Coordinates of C-alpha atoms in Angstrom, one line a residue:
X260 CA -0.2 -0.1 0.1
X261 CA 1.2 3.5 -1.0
X262 CA -0.1 6.5 0.7
X263 CA -0.5 9.2 -1.9
X264 CA -0.4 13.0 -0.4
X265 CA -0.6 14.4 -4.3
X266 CA -4.4 15.3 -4.6
X267 CA -4.4 16.6 -1.0
X268 CA -2.3 19.4 -0.9
X269 CA -3.7 22.7 -0.5
X270 CA -6.6 21.6 2.1
X271 CA -6.0 21.3 5.7
X272 CA -7.6 18.2 6.7
X273 CA -7.4 16.3 10.2
X274 CA -8.8 13.0 11.2
X275 CA -12.2 14.0 13.1
X276 CA -12.5 13.1 16.6
X277 CA -8.7 12.4 16.8
X278 CA -6.6 13.8 20.0
X279 CA -4.8 16.5 19.1
X280 CA -7.1 17.6 15.9
X281 CA -6.3 21.2 15.4
X282 CA -9.8 21.6 13.6
X283 CA -8.6 24.4 11.6
X284 CA -11.2 24.0 8.9
X285 CA -13.9 23.9 11.4
X286 CA -12.9 27.4 12.5
X287 CA -13.2 28.6 9.0
X288 CA -16.5 27.4 8.1
X289 CA -18.2 28.6 10.9
X290 CA -20.8 31.2 10.8
X291 CA -19.7 34.6 12.7
X292 CA -22.7 36.3 14.0
X293 CA -22.7 39.8 15.3
X294 CA -25.2 39.1 18.2
X295 CA -23.3 37.4 21.0
X296 CA -24.5 34.0 21.9
X297 CA -26.1 34.7 25.5
X298 CA -28.6 37.2 23.6
X299 CA -29.3 35.3 20.7
X300 CA -29.9 32.0 22.7
X301 CA -33.3 32.6 23.7
X302 CA -34.7 32.7 20.3
X303 CA -32.5 29.9 19.0
X304 CA -34.5 26.9 17.4
X305 CA -32.0 24.6 19.5
X306 CA -33.3 26.2 22.7
X307 CA -36.9 25.6 21.5
X308 CA -36.2 22.0 20.5
X309 CA -34.8 21.2 24.0
X310 CA -37.7 23.2 25.9
X311 CA -40.2 20.9 23.4
X312 CA -37.8 17.7 24.8
X313 CA -38.3 18.6 28.3
X314 CA -42.3 19.7 28.0
X315 CA -42.5 16.2 26.4
X316 CA -40.5 14.2 28.9
X317 CA -43.2 14.8 31.6
X318 CA -46.2 12.6 29.9
X319 CA -43.9 10.0 28.2
X320 CA -42.3 9.2 31.1
X321 CA -45.4 8.7 33.1
X322 CA -46.5 6.8 30.8
X323 CA -43.3 4.5 30.4
X324 CA -43.3 4.4 34.3
X325 CA -46.3 3.4 34.8
X326 CA -46.3 0.7 31.9
X327 CA -42.9 -0.8 33.5
X328 CA -44.0 -0.7 37.3
X329 CA -47.4 -2.2 36.3
X330 CA -45.5 -5.0 34.1
X331 CA -43.0 -5.8 36.5
X332 CA -45.2 -5.7 39.4
X333 CA -47.8 -8.0 37.6
X334 CA -44.8 -10.1 36.4
X335 CA -43.0 -10.6 39.8
X336 CA -46.8 -11.4 41.5
X337 CA -47.3 -14.4 38.9
X338 CA -44.1 -15.7 39.4
X339 CA -45.4 -18.2 41.3
X340 CA -47.0 -19.5 38.4
X341 CA -45.6 -20.0 34.7
X342 CA -47.6 -16.9 33.6
X343 CA -45.1 -14.3 35.4
X344 CA -42.3 -15.4 33.0
X345 CA -44.0 -13.8 29.7
X346 CA -45.7 -11.1 31.5
X347 CA -42.3 -10.1 32.9
X348 CA -40.7 -10.8 29.0
X349 CA -43.3 -9.0 27.6
X350 CA -42.9 -6.0 30.1
X351 CA -39.2 -6.1 29.1
X352 CA -39.8 -6.2 25.2
X353 CA -42.1 -3.0 25.9
X354 CA -39.2 -0.8 27.4
X355 CA -37.4 -2.0 24.5
X356 CA -39.7 -0.4 22.3
X357 CA -40.4 2.8 24.3
X358 CA -36.3 2.8 24.5
X359 CA -36.3 3.2 20.8
X360 CA -38.9 5.6 20.8
X361 CA -36.7 7.6 23.2
X362 CA -33.6 7.4 20.8
X363 CA -35.7 8.7 18.0
X364 CA -36.8 11.6 20.0
X365 CA -33.5 12.5 21.5
X366 CA -32.0 12.3 17.9
X367 CA -34.7 14.5 16.6
X368 CA -34.5 17.3 19.3
X369 CA -31.3 16.9 21.3
X370 CA -28.9 16.0 18.3
X371 CA -28.2 12.9 20.1
X372 CA -27.7 9.9 18.1
X373 CA -27.2 7.1 20.1
X374 CA -26.6 3.8 18.5
X375 CA -28.9 0.7 18.7
X376 CA -28.1 -1.3 21.6
X377 CA -27.4 -5.1 21.0
X378 CA -29.8 -7.3 19.6
X379 CA -31.2 -10.3 21.4
X380 CA -29.0 -13.8 20.8
X381 CA -31.5 -16.6 20.1
X382 CA -29.8 -20.0 19.5
X383 CA -32.9 -21.5 18.4
X384 CA -36.3 -20.0 16.9
X385 CA -39.4 -20.1 19.1
X386 CA -41.1 -18.3 22.0
X387 CA -39.7 -20.0 24.6
X388 CA -36.1 -18.8 23.0
X389 CA -37.5 -15.5 22.7
X390 CA -38.8 -15.0 26.7
X391 CA -35.4 -16.5 27.7
X392 CA -33.3 -13.8 25.3
X393 CA -35.4 -10.7 26.6
X394 CA -35.0 -12.1 30.0
X395 CA -30.8 -12.4 29.3
X396 CA -30.8 -9.1 27.6
X397 CA -29.0 -6.7 29.3
X398 CA -30.2 -4.0 27.3
X399 CA -33.7 -4.8 28.4
X400 CA -32.8 -4.1 32.1
X401 CA -31.5 -1.1 31.3
X402 CA -34.3 0.3 29.0
X403 CA -36.5 -1.2 32.5
X404 CA -34.1 1.1 34.7
X405 CA -34.5 4.2 32.3
X406 CA -38.2 4.1 32.7
X407 CA -38.3 3.9 36.3
X408 CA -35.4 6.6 36.6
X409 CA -36.4 9.0 34.0
X410 CA -40.1 9.8 35.6
X411 CA -39.0 11.7 38.8
X412 CA -36.0 13.5 36.7
X413 CA -38.6 14.4 34.2
X414 CA -41.0 16.1 37.1
X415 CA -38.1 18.0 38.3
X416 CA -36.9 19.3 34.6
X417 CA -40.5 19.7 33.8
X418 CA -41.3 21.9 36.8
X419 CA -37.5 23.8 36.6
X420 CA -37.8 24.9 32.9
X421 CA -41.6 25.6 32.8
X422 CA -41.1 28.1 36.3
X423 CA -37.6 29.5 34.9
X424 CA -39.1 29.9 31.1
X425 CA -42.8 31.5 32.4
X426 CA -41.4 33.5 35.0
X427 CA -38.7 35.0 32.9
X428 CA -40.8 35.8 29.9
X429 CA -44.1 37.3 32.1
X430 CA -41.7 39.9 33.8
X431 CA -39.8 40.5 30.4
X432 CA -42.9 41.4 28.5
X433 CA -44.7 43.5 32.0
X434 CA -44.3 46.6 30.7
X435 CA -46.8 45.4 27.6
X436 CA -49.1 44.0 29.6
X437 CA -49.2 45.4 32.9
X438 CA -52.4 47.5 32.2
X439 CA -54.6 44.2 32.3
X440 CA -54.3 44.1 35.8
X441 CA -55.8 47.5 37.3
X442 CA -58.2 47.1 34.0
X443 CA -59.5 43.5 34.8
X444 CA -58.1 42.2 38.0
X445 CA -59.3 45.5 40.4
X446 CA -55.2 46.3 41.2
X447 CA -52.5 48.6 40.0
X448 CA -50.4 45.6 39.0
X449 CA -48.1 42.8 40.0
X450 CA -48.7 42.6 44.4
X451 CA -45.0 41.9 45.8
X452 CA -46.3 42.3 49.5
X453 CA -49.7 43.1 51.0
X454 CA -52.0 42.6 54.6
X455 CA -55.1 44.2 55.6
X456 CA -53.1 47.8 55.8
X457 CA -50.4 47.9 53.4
X458 CA -49.7 46.8 49.9
X459 CA -47.0 47.1 47.5
X460 CA -47.6 47.2 43.5
X461 CA -45.1 47.4 40.6
X462 CA -46.9 50.3 39.2
X463 CA -44.6 53.2 38.6
X464 CA -42.3 53.4 35.0
X465 CA -39.0 52.6 37.5
X466 CA -40.4 49.6 39.0
X467 CA -42.1 48.7 35.9
X468 CA -38.2 48.9 33.9
X469 CA -36.4 47.0 37.1
X470 CA -39.5 44.5 36.7
X471 CA -38.7 44.1 32.7
X472 CA -34.7 43.8 33.2
X473 CA -34.9 41.2 35.9
X474 CA -37.4 39.4 33.2
X475 CA -34.5 40.0 30.9
X476 CA -32.0 37.7 33.1
X477 CA -34.2 35.2 33.9
X478 CA -35.0 35.0 30.0
X479 CA -31.2 34.7 29.2
X480 CA -30.9 32.2 31.7
X481 CA -33.5 29.8 30.6
X482 CA -31.3 28.6 27.6
X483 CA -28.9 27.5 29.8
X484 CA -30.8 26.4 32.4
X485 CA -32.7 24.1 29.9
X486 CA -29.5 23.0 28.3
X487 CA -28.3 21.9 31.8
X488 CA -31.2 19.7 32.4
X489 CA -31.2 17.9 29.3
X490 CA -27.4 17.0 29.9
X491 CA -28.7 14.7 32.1
X492 CA -31.3 13.1 29.8
X493 CA -28.2 12.8 27.5
X494 CA -26.7 10.6 29.7
X495 CA -29.6 8.9 30.8
X496 CA -30.2 8.0 27.1
X497 CA -26.9 7.4 26.0
X498 CA -25.8 5.1 29.3
X499 CA -28.9 3.1 29.5
X500 CA -30.4 2.8 26.0
X501 CA -27.2 2.7 24.0
X502 CA -25.0 -0.2 23.3
X503 CA -22.9 -1.5 26.6
X504 CA -19.3 -0.8 26.4
X505 CA -18.5 -4.5 25.8
X506 CA -21.2 -4.8 23.1
X507 CA -19.3 -1.8 21.3
X508 CA -15.8 -3.2 22.0
X509 CA -17.2 -6.2 20.5
X510 CA -18.2 -4.6 17.3
X511 CA -14.9 -2.4 17.3
X512 CA -12.9 -5.8 17.3
X513 CA -14.9 -7.1 14.7
X514 CA -14.1 -4.4 12.5
X515 CA -10.6 -4.2 13.4
X516 CA -10.7 -7.9 12.5
X517 CA -11.8 -7.1 9.0
X518 CA -9.4 -4.3 8.7
X519 CA -6.9 -6.8 9.4
X520 CA -7.9 -9.7 7.3
X521 CA -8.2 -7.2 4.5
X522 CA -5.0 -5.6 4.7
X523 CA -3.4 -9.4 5.1
X524 CA -4.9 -10.3 1.7
X525 CA -4.0 -7.2 -0.1
X526 CA -0.1 -7.6 1.1
X527 CA -0.2 -11.2 -0.3
X528 CA -1.7 -10.4 -3.4
X529 CA 0.8 -7.2 -3.7
X530 CA 3.6 -10.3 -2.6
X531 CA 2.3 -12.1 -5.7
X532 CA 1.9 -9.2 -7.9
X533 CA 5.4 -8.3 -7.2
X534 CA 6.7 -11.7 -7.7
X535 CA 5.0 -12.8 -10.7
X536 CA 5.8 -9.5 -12.7
X537 CA 9.4 -8.7 -11.5
X538 CA 11.2 -11.5 -10.1
X539 CA 9.7 -14.4 -11.4
X540 CA 9.5 -13.2 -15.1
X541 CA 13.2 -12.1 -15.0
X542 CA 13.9 -15.3 -13.6
X543 CA 12.0 -16.9 -16.8
X544 CA 13.7 -14.7 -19.3
X545 CA 16.8 -16.0 -17.5
X546 CA 16.7 -19.3 -18.3
X547 CA 15.6 -18.7 -21.9
X548 CA 19.1 -16.8 -22.3
X549 CA 21.2 -19.3 -20.2
X550 CA 19.5 -22.1 -22.6
X551 CA 20.2 -19.7 -25.7
X552 CA 23.6 -19.6 -24.6
X553 CA 24.4 -23.0 -24.3
X554 CA 23.2 -24.0 -28.1
X555 CA 25.4 -21.1 -29.2
X556 CA 28.4 -21.8 -27.1
X557 CA 30.2 -24.3 -29.7
X558 CA 29.2 -22.6 -32.7
X559 CA 29.8 -19.0 -31.2
X560 CA 31.9 -18.7 -28.1
X561 CA 32.0 -14.9 -28.1
X562 CA 28.0 -14.6 -28.7
X563 CA 27.4 -17.0 -26.1
X564 CA 29.6 -15.6 -23.6
X565 CA 28.1 -11.8 -24.4
X566 CA 24.7 -13.2 -23.6
X567 CA 25.9 -15.0 -20.4
X568 CA 27.2 -11.8 -19.2
X569 CA 23.6 -10.5 -20.0
X570 CA 22.4 -13.1 -18.0
X571 CA 24.5 -11.9 -15.2
X572 CA 23.2 -9.0 -15.3
X573 CA 19.8 -10.0 -15.1
X574 CA 20.5 -12.2 -12.1
X575 CA 21.8 -9.5 -10.3
X576 CA 18.5 -7.0 -10.8
X577 CA 16.3 -10.3 -10.0
X578 CA 18.3 -10.3 -6.9
X579 CA 17.9 -6.8 -6.0
X580 CA 14.0 -7.4 -6.5
X581 CA 14.1 -10.6 -4.2
X582 CA 16.2 -8.3 -1.5
X583 CA 13.8 -5.2 -1.9
X584 CA 10.4 -7.6 -1.9
X585 CA 12.0 -9.3 1.2
X586 CA 12.6 -6.2 3.1
X587 CA 8.9 -5.1 2.0
X588 CA 7.6 -8.1 4.0
X589 CA 9.8 -7.8 7.1
X590 CA 13.3 -6.3 7.0
X591 CA 16.0 -8.6 8.8
X592 CA 17.6 -5.8 10.2
X593 CA 14.3 -4.8 12.1
X594 CA 14.3 -8.3 13.7
X595 CA 18.2 -8.2 14.6
X596 CA 18.6 -4.8 15.7
X597 CA 15.3 -3.0 16.1
X598 CA 13.7 0.2 15.2
X599 CA 16.7 2.6 15.3
X600 CA 18.8 0.6 12.7
X601 CA 15.8 -0.1 10.7
X602 CA 14.5 3.5 10.7
X603 CA 17.9 4.7 9.8
X604 CA 18.3 2.3 6.8
X605 CA 14.7 3.2 5.5
X606 CA 15.7 6.9 6.1
X607 CA 18.8 6.3 4.1
X608 CA 16.9 5.7 0.9
X609 CA 14.4 8.3 1.1
X610 CA 15.3 11.5 -1.4
X611 CA 15.5 14.5 1.2
X612 CA 17.6 14.3 4.5
X613 CA 16.1 12.8 7.3
X614 CA 17.1 12.8 10.8
X615 CA 16.2 10.0 13.0
X616 CA 15.6 9.8 16.3
X617 CA 14.6 6.6 18.6
X618 CA 14.4 7.3 22.1
X619 CA 13.4 3.7 23.5
X620 CA 14.9 1.4 26.5
X621 CA 13.3 -1.7 25.5
X622 CA 11.8 -3.2 22.5
X623 CA 8.2 -3.4 21.9
X624 CA 6.0 -6.6 20.6
X625 CA 7.6 -7.4 17.0
X626 CA 3.8 -6.7 15.6
X627 CA 3.6 -3.2 16.8
X628 CA 7.4 -2.9 16.1
X629 CA 6.5 -3.6 12.6
X630 CA 3.5 -1.4 12.4
X631 CA 5.7 1.6 13.3
X632 CA 8.4 0.5 10.8
X633 CA 6.0 0.5 7.9
X634 CA 4.0 3.5 9.0
X635 CA 7.6 5.4 8.7
X636 CA 8.5 3.9 5.3
X637 CA 5.4 5.0 3.9
X638 CA 5.5 8.1 5.4
X639 CA 8.8 8.4 4.0
X640 CA 7.5 7.3 0.4
X641 CA 5.0 10.1 0.5
X642 CA 7.9 12.8 1.0
X643 CA 9.9 11.6 -1.4
X644 CA 7.0 11.7 -4.1
X645 CA 5.1 14.1 -3.4
X646 CA 6.1 16.5 -0.3
X647 CA 8.6 18.7 -2.3
X648 CA 10.3 18.8 1.1
X649 CA 14.3 19.8 1.4
X650 CA 14.3 17.9 5.0
X651 CA 12.5 15.6 7.3
X652 CA 12.7 14.3 11.1
X653 CA 11.4 10.9 12.6
X654 CA 11.3 10.8 16.3
X655 CA 9.9 7.4 17.9
X656 CA 9.2 7.2 21.7
X657 CA 7.3 5.6 24.6
X658 CA 4.9 7.7 26.5
X659 CA 3.3 5.3 29.5
X660 CA 1.6 2.5 27.6
X661 CA 1.7 4.1 24.2
X662 CA 4.4 4.0 21.5
X663 CA 4.6 7.4 19.9
X664 CA 6.1 7.8 16.1
X665 CA 6.3 11.8 14.4
X666 CA 7.3 12.1 11.0
X667 CA 7.7 15.9 10.2
X668 CA 8.8 17.3 6.8
X669 CA 8.9 21.2 5.3
X670 CA 6.8 20.5 2.3
X671 CA 4.2 21.9 1.0
X672 CA 1.5 20.7 3.1
X673 CA -2.1 19.9 2.6
X674 CA -2.2 16.1 3.4
X675 CA -5.5 15.1 3.3
X676 CA -6.5 11.6 5.4
X677 CA -10.0 11.9 3.6
X678 CA -11.5 10.5 0.2
X679 CA -10.3 7.0 0.6
X680 CA -6.6 8.2 0.0
X681 CA -3.7 6.2 1.4
X682 CA -3.8 7.7 4.5
X683 CA -7.2 6.9 5.1
X684 CA -5.9 3.0 4.7
X685 CA -3.0 3.5 6.9
X686 CA -5.1 5.1 9.7
X687 CA -7.3 2.2 9.5
X688 CA -4.1 -0.1 9.5
X689 CA -3.5 1.6 13.0
X690 CA -7.1 1.8 14.1
X691 CA -6.7 -2.4 13.6
X692 CA -4.3 -2.6 17.2
X693 CA -5.9 0.3 18.7
X694 CA -3.6 2.9 17.2
X695 CA -4.2 6.4 16.3
X696 CA -3.0 8.5 13.1
X697 CA -2.9 12.3 13.5
X698 CA -2.1 14.4 10.6
X699 CA -1.3 18.3 10.7
X700 CA -1.1 19.5 7.3
X701 CA -1.9 23.1 7.0
X702 CA -1.8 24.6 3.0
X703 CA 1.9 25.6 2.7
X704 CA 3.1 23.3 5.1
X705 CA 5.0 21.7 7.1
X706 CA 3.0 18.5 7.4
X707 CA 3.2 16.9 10.9
X708 CA 2.0 13.3 11.0
X709 CA 1.7 11.2 14.7
X710 CA 0.8 7.8 15.1
X711 CA 0.1 6.3 18.3
X712 CA 0.4 2.7 18.8
X713 CA -0.4 0.8 22.0
X714 CA 2.8 -0.5 23.9
X715 CA 3.2 -4.3 24.2
X716 CA 6.3 -6.3 24.9
X717 CA 6.7 -9.4 23.5
X718 CA 5.2 -12.8 25.3
X719 CA 7.6 -15.7 25.6
X720 CA 6.2 -19.1 25.1
X721 CA 7.5 -21.7 26.7
X722 CA 7.1 -25.4 26.1

């Protein structure tokens, strides 16, 4: 696999979601508002969607709580008979269905995209197998826990949100409607205090203005209060209605296994192609040339000697190709002397001067060492072919339980990890071993590519 910088130059791209991402492209694309965020927040669509979510949570949570408690109580009461098991399974299945609706509601109103939990695992078909799968599924019990916990929180959030929202807008608009009280309620305004002898009303211009300013403060604070309330909802939905950490990890490992298999198959195809088109073709031609030289050896010894001399050159070329191919599979210097010597060797073949610095007190596992070597090798090939750089540096060090590899050049920059480029393939190869690839390459350079790999030591298997 050969990574290509060529088409990416001129674009600033870093892998999304990776630590150390500069996010330069994101900052340039943001809309710039003249009105500060604190002032425009009360009228933004996001605030009204979050408020709608909080208002809808109360009736939905009451329905869900009532269903969950009723079904679980009924199922637990009937466990002395066989009827309790299917009732309990139906209750858990209903909670899973409500959980799916809650994920849809959170996605539409909060912008929270939560993946579906792990599906039911049934070894065989049938109602009994389905009941067993529902009862043994952790996602079912988490959905039940969500139904129970969300109702008291929804009551609290609804009360707080409605109170601050109604108080804020009522006080803010008081100058527009204060005349309603003396005209229809028979009092001079909002009453702050009153007993049998004294009454205090907000009825003069100064008091009305102060009331509106207090309402403005409440109105400006309401979006942030509602957002803080919905953060708890986000945690509940993400933690109880999404996939468990174990299920997520299993999916990641399955994906990584597929990436490893695809990478190994691609490497085998590359080796087969190089052998078939390179060394094998040369050896076939060499055998034919030697056969012709053997036939001409008696008739024209001089021509035969010339053909043998050409065959000797072909042998040297074939040996060099085989040596390069073996180095591409796994260089002997890496096995014998480690990363420092191997990276110095590959740096010497780069078209620009490369400074290599390896600060390791011990060697990592051979698999991690090999990935680090091929990562540097491919990045240096990119520098030679596309970066138009005059110098480069390679640094390798260990930070706690991570192996860090950084390759930097002073080329034209603009390396792009997106769009199915070679850098994306390199990132997938690193991700297969829980590694990370971070690309910092603004237009005009310099380009800094950092690979982070897990530190693992070689396990010695004894008989």
